[in-house]
Coordinates of C-alpha atoms and ligand atoms in Angstrom, one line a residue:
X1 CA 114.0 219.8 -0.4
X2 CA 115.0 220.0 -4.2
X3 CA 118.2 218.8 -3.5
X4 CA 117.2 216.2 -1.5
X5 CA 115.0 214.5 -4.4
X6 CA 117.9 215.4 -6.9
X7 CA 120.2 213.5 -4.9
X8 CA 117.4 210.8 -4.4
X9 CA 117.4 210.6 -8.3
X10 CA 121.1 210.3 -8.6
X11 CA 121.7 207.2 -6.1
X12 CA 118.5 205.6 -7.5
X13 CA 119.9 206.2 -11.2
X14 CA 122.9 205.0 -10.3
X15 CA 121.8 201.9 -8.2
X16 CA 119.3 200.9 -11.1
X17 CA 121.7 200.9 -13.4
X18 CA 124.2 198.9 -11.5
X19 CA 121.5 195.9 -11.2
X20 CA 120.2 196.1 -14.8
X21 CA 124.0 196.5 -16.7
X22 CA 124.6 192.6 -16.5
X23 CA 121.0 191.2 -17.1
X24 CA 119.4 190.6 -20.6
X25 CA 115.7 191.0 -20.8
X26 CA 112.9 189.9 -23.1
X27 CA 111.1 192.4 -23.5
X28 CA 107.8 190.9 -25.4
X29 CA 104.6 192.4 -26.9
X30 CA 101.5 190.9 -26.4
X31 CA 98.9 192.8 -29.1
X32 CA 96.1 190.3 -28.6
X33 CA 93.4 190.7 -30.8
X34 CA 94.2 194.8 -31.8
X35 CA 95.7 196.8 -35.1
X36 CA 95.0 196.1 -38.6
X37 CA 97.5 195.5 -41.3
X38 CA 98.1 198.6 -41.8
X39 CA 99.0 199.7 -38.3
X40 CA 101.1 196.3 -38.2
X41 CA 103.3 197.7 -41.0
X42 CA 103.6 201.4 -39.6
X43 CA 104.3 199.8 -36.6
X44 CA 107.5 198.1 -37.5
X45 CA 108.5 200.6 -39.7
X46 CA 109.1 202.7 -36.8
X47 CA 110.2 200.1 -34.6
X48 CA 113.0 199.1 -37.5
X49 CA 114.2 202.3 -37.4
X50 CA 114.6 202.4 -33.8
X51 CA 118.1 201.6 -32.5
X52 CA 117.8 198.3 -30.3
X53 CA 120.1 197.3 -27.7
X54 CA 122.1 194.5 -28.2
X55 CA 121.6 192.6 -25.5
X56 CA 118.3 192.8 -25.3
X57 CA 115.4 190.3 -27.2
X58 CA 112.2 191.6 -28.3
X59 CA 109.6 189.5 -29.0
X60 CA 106.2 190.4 -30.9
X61 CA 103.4 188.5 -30.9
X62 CA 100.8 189.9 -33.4
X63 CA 96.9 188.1 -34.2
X64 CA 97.9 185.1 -36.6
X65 CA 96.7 187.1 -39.6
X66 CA 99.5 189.2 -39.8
X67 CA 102.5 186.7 -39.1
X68 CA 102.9 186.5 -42.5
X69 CA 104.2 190.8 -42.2
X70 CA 106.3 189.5 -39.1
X71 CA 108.1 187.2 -42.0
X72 CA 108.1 189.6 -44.7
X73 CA 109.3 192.8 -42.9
X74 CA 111.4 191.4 -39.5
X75 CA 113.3 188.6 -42.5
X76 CA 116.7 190.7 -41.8
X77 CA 115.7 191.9 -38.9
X78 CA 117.0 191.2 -34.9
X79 CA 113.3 191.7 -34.0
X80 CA 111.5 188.6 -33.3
X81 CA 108.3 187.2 -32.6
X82 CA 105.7 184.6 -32.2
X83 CA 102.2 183.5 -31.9
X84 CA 99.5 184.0 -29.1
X85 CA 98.2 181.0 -29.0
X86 CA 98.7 177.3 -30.9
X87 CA 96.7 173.7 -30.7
X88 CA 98.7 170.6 -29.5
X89 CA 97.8 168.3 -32.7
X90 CA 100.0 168.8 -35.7
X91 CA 96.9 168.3 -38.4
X92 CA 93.4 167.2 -38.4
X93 CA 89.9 167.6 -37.7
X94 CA 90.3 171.2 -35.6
X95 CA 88.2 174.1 -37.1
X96 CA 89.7 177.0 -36.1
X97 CA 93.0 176.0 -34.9
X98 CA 96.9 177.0 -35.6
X99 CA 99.3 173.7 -35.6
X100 CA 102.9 174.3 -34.3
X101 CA 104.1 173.5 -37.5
X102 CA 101.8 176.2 -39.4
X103 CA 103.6 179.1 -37.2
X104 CA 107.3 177.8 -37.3
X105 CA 106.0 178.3 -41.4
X106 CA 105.9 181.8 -40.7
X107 CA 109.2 182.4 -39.0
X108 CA 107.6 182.2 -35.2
X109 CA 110.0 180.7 -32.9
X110 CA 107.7 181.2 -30.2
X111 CA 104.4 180.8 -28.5
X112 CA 102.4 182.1 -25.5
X113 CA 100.6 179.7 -23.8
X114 CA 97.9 179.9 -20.8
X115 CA 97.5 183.6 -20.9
X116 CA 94.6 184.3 -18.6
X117 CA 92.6 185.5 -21.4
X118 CA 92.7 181.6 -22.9
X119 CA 92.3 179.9 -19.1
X120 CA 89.6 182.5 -18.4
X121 CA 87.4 183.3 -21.5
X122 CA 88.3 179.9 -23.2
X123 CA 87.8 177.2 -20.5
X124 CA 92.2 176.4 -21.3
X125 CA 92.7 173.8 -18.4
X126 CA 96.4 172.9 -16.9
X127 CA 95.7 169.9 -18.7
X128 CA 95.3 171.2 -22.1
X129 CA 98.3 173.7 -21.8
X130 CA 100.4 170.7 -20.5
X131 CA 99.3 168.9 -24.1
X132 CA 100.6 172.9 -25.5
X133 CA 103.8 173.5 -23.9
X134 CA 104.8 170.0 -24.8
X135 CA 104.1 170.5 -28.7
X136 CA 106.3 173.5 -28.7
X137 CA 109.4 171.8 -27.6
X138 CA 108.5 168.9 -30.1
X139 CA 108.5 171.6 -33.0
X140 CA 110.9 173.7 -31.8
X141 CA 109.5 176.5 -30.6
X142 CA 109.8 178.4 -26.8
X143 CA 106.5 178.4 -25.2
X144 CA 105.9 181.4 -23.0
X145 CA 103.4 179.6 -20.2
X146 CA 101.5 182.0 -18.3
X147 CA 100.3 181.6 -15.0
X148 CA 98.9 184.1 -12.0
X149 CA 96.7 184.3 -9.6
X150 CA 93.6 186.5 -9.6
X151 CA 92.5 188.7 -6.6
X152 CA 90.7 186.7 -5.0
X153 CA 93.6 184.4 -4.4
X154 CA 95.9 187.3 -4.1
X155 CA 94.1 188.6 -0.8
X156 CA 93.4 184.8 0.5
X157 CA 97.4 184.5 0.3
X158 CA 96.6 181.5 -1.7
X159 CA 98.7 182.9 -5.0
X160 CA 101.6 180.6 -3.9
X161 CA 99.5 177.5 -3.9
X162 CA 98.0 178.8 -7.2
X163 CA 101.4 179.2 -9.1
X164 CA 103.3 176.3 -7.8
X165 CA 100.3 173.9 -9.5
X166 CA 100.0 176.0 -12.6
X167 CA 103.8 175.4 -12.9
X168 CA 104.0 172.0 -11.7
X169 CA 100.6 171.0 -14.4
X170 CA 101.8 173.0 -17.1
X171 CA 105.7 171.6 -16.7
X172 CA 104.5 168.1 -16.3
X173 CA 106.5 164.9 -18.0
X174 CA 108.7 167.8 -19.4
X175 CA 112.0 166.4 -20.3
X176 CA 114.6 168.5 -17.5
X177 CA 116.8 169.2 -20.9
X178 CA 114.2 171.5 -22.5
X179 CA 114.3 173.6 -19.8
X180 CA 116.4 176.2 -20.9
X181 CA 113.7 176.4 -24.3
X182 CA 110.8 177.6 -21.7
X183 CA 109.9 180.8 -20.6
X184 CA 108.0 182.0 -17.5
X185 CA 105.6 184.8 -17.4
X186 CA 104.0 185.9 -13.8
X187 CA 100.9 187.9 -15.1
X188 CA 98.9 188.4 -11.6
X189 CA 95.8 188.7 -13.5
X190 CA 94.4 191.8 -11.2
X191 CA 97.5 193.8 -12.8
X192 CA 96.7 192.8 -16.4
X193 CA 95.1 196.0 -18.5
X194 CA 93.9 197.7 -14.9
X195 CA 96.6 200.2 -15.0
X196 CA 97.9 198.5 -11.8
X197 CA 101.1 196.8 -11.9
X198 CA 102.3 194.5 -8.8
X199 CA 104.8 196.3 -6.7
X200 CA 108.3 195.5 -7.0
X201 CA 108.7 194.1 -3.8
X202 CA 105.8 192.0 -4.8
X203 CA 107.2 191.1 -7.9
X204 CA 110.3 190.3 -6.6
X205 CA 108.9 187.9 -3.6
X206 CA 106.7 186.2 -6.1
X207 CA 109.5 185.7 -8.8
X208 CA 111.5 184.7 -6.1
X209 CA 108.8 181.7 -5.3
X210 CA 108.6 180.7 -8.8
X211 CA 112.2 180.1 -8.9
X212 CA 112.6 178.4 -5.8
X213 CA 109.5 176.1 -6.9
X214 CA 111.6 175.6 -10.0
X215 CA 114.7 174.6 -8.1
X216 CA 112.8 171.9 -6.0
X217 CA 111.0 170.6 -9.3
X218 CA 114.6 170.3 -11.2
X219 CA 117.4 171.5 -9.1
X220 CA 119.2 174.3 -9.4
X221 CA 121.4 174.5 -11.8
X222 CA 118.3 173.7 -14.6
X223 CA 116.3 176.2 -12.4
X224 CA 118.7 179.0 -13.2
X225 CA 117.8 178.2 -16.9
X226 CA 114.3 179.5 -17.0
X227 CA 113.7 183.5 -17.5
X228 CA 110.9 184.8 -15.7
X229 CA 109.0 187.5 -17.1
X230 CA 106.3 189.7 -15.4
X231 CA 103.4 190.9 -17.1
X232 CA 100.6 193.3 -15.9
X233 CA 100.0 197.1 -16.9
X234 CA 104.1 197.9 -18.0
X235 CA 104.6 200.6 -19.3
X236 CA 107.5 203.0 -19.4
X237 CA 107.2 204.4 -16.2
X238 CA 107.3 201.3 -13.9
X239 CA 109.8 199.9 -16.7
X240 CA 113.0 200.7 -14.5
X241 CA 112.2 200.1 -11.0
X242 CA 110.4 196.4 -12.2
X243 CA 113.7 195.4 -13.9
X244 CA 115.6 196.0 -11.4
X245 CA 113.5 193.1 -9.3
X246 CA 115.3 189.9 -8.4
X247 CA 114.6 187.3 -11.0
X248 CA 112.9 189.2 -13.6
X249 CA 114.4 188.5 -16.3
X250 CA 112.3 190.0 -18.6
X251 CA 108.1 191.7 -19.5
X252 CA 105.1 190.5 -21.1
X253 CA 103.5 193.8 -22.4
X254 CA 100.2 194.0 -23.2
X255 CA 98.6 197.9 -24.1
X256 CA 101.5 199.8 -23.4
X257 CA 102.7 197.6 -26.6
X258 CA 100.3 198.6 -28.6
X259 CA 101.5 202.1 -28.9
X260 CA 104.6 202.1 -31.0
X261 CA 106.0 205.5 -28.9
X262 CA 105.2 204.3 -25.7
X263 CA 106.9 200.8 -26.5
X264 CA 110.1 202.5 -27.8
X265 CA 110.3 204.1 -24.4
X266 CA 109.8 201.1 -22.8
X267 CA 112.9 199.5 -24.8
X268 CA 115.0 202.8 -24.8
X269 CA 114.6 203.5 -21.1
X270 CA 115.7 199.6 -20.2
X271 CA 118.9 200.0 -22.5
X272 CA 120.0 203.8 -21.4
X273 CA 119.9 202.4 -18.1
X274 CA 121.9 199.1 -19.0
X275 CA 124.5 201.8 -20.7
Ligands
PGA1 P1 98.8 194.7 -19.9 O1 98.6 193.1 -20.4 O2 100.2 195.0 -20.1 O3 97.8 195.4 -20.8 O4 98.4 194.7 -18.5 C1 99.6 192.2 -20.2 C2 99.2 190.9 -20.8 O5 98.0 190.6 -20.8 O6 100.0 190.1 -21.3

């Protein structure tokens, strides 16, 4: 019986690795609004000291107050990172908002936009994010556009209907040459913080649609272009068997993120296995 599972572990090992060895992951952190400055610094302090792998990006996206640590401490750094959240207008009347510009200030070269969080507690409409993805690209910066379905839709089958219109609105009048300066992350939100990830064969099947509604919206080859991230309750112990999905080309972590031990796992784990 022992042997059995051994063996188990040494074809899965060696299979894993096999799938994950050619593919280059962004592996982003999510911290929404958690840590204080001081946590922030300790943070990267460790994480600096941690040796990266090479083909790997990771991307940090602290509360706006501390980007200005992100540009002080990451200046020499591989270690990269971006904002959670930005408004479409470059200046103005807009108490309360971040321009585009104001980030790329701070050394972000890149934004999530239409995380469920901002669709669900802040009434963010396709619309709106359309209006956001599009003043990324102007300025530069890769937007990380969320979408997902919730539970609801999940059970009525409906999350394919749901996706292919978050994609379709939050794409719209995007110019089919910037596509390779956009990011996709899958966030089902019934996985997000509930200790629940989607299964791989879910995650595969779903980031198998996204691409597919990719390739009929701008044809393969620009299709190919677009990394697909999935994001709901990663942590190191699903780390493995999610990379190794079909088109995931990458996470969006949320608490497992927070934790600078548990996120070194997370990146050491995904690079032992790429050897
Ligand atoms: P989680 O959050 O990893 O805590 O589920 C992911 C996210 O909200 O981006």
């Amino acid at each position: 019986m022992i042997e059995k599972e051994y063996l188990y572990q040494m074809v899965w090992q060696a299979v894993s690795s096999e799938v994950v060895k050619n593919k280059k992951y962004i592996i982003a952190a999510n911290w929404k609004m958690n840590k204080d400055a001081k946590e922030v610094i300790d943070f990267l302090e460790v994480l600096e000291g941690t040796e990266l792998s090479g083909k790997n990006d990771v991307v940090l996206f602290p509360p706006y107050p501390y980007l200005y640590l992100m540009r002080d401490k990451l200046r020499y750094s591989k270690i990269l990172y971006g904002a959670q959240n930005l408004f479409w207008e470059d200046t103005g009347a807009f108490t309360g908002e971040v321009s585009p510009e104001m980030a790329k200030d701070f050394g972000c070269r890149y934004a999530i936009i239409g995380h469920s969080e901002r669709r669900n507690i802040f009434q963010e409409t396709d619309e709106m994010l359309q209006k956001k993805v599009q003043a990324c690209i102007r300025h530069g910066l890769k937007p990380v556009l969320c979408i997902g379905e919730n539970a609801e839709e999940r059970n009525a089958l409906r999350h394919q209907e749901k996706l292919m219109n978050q994609l379709a609105k939050g794409f719209m009048n995007l110019d089919i040459k910037k596509l390779d300066s956009v990011i996709i992350a899958y966030e089902p939100v019934w996985a997000i913080g509930t200790g629940t990830n989607a299964t791989p064969s879910q995650v595969e099947d779903t980031h198998g649609f996204i691409r597919y509604t990719l390739e009929s919206l701008y044809g393969k080859a620009s299709a190919e272009k677009v990394p697909i991230l999935y994001g709901g309750s990663v942590k190191a112990s699903n780390i493995i068997e999610l990379a190794v999905a079909e088109n995931v080309s990458g996470f969006l972590i949320g608490g497992a993120s927070l934790n600078v031990n548990e996120f070194k796992e997370i990146l050491t784990k995904l690079g032992t296995c790429q050897g």
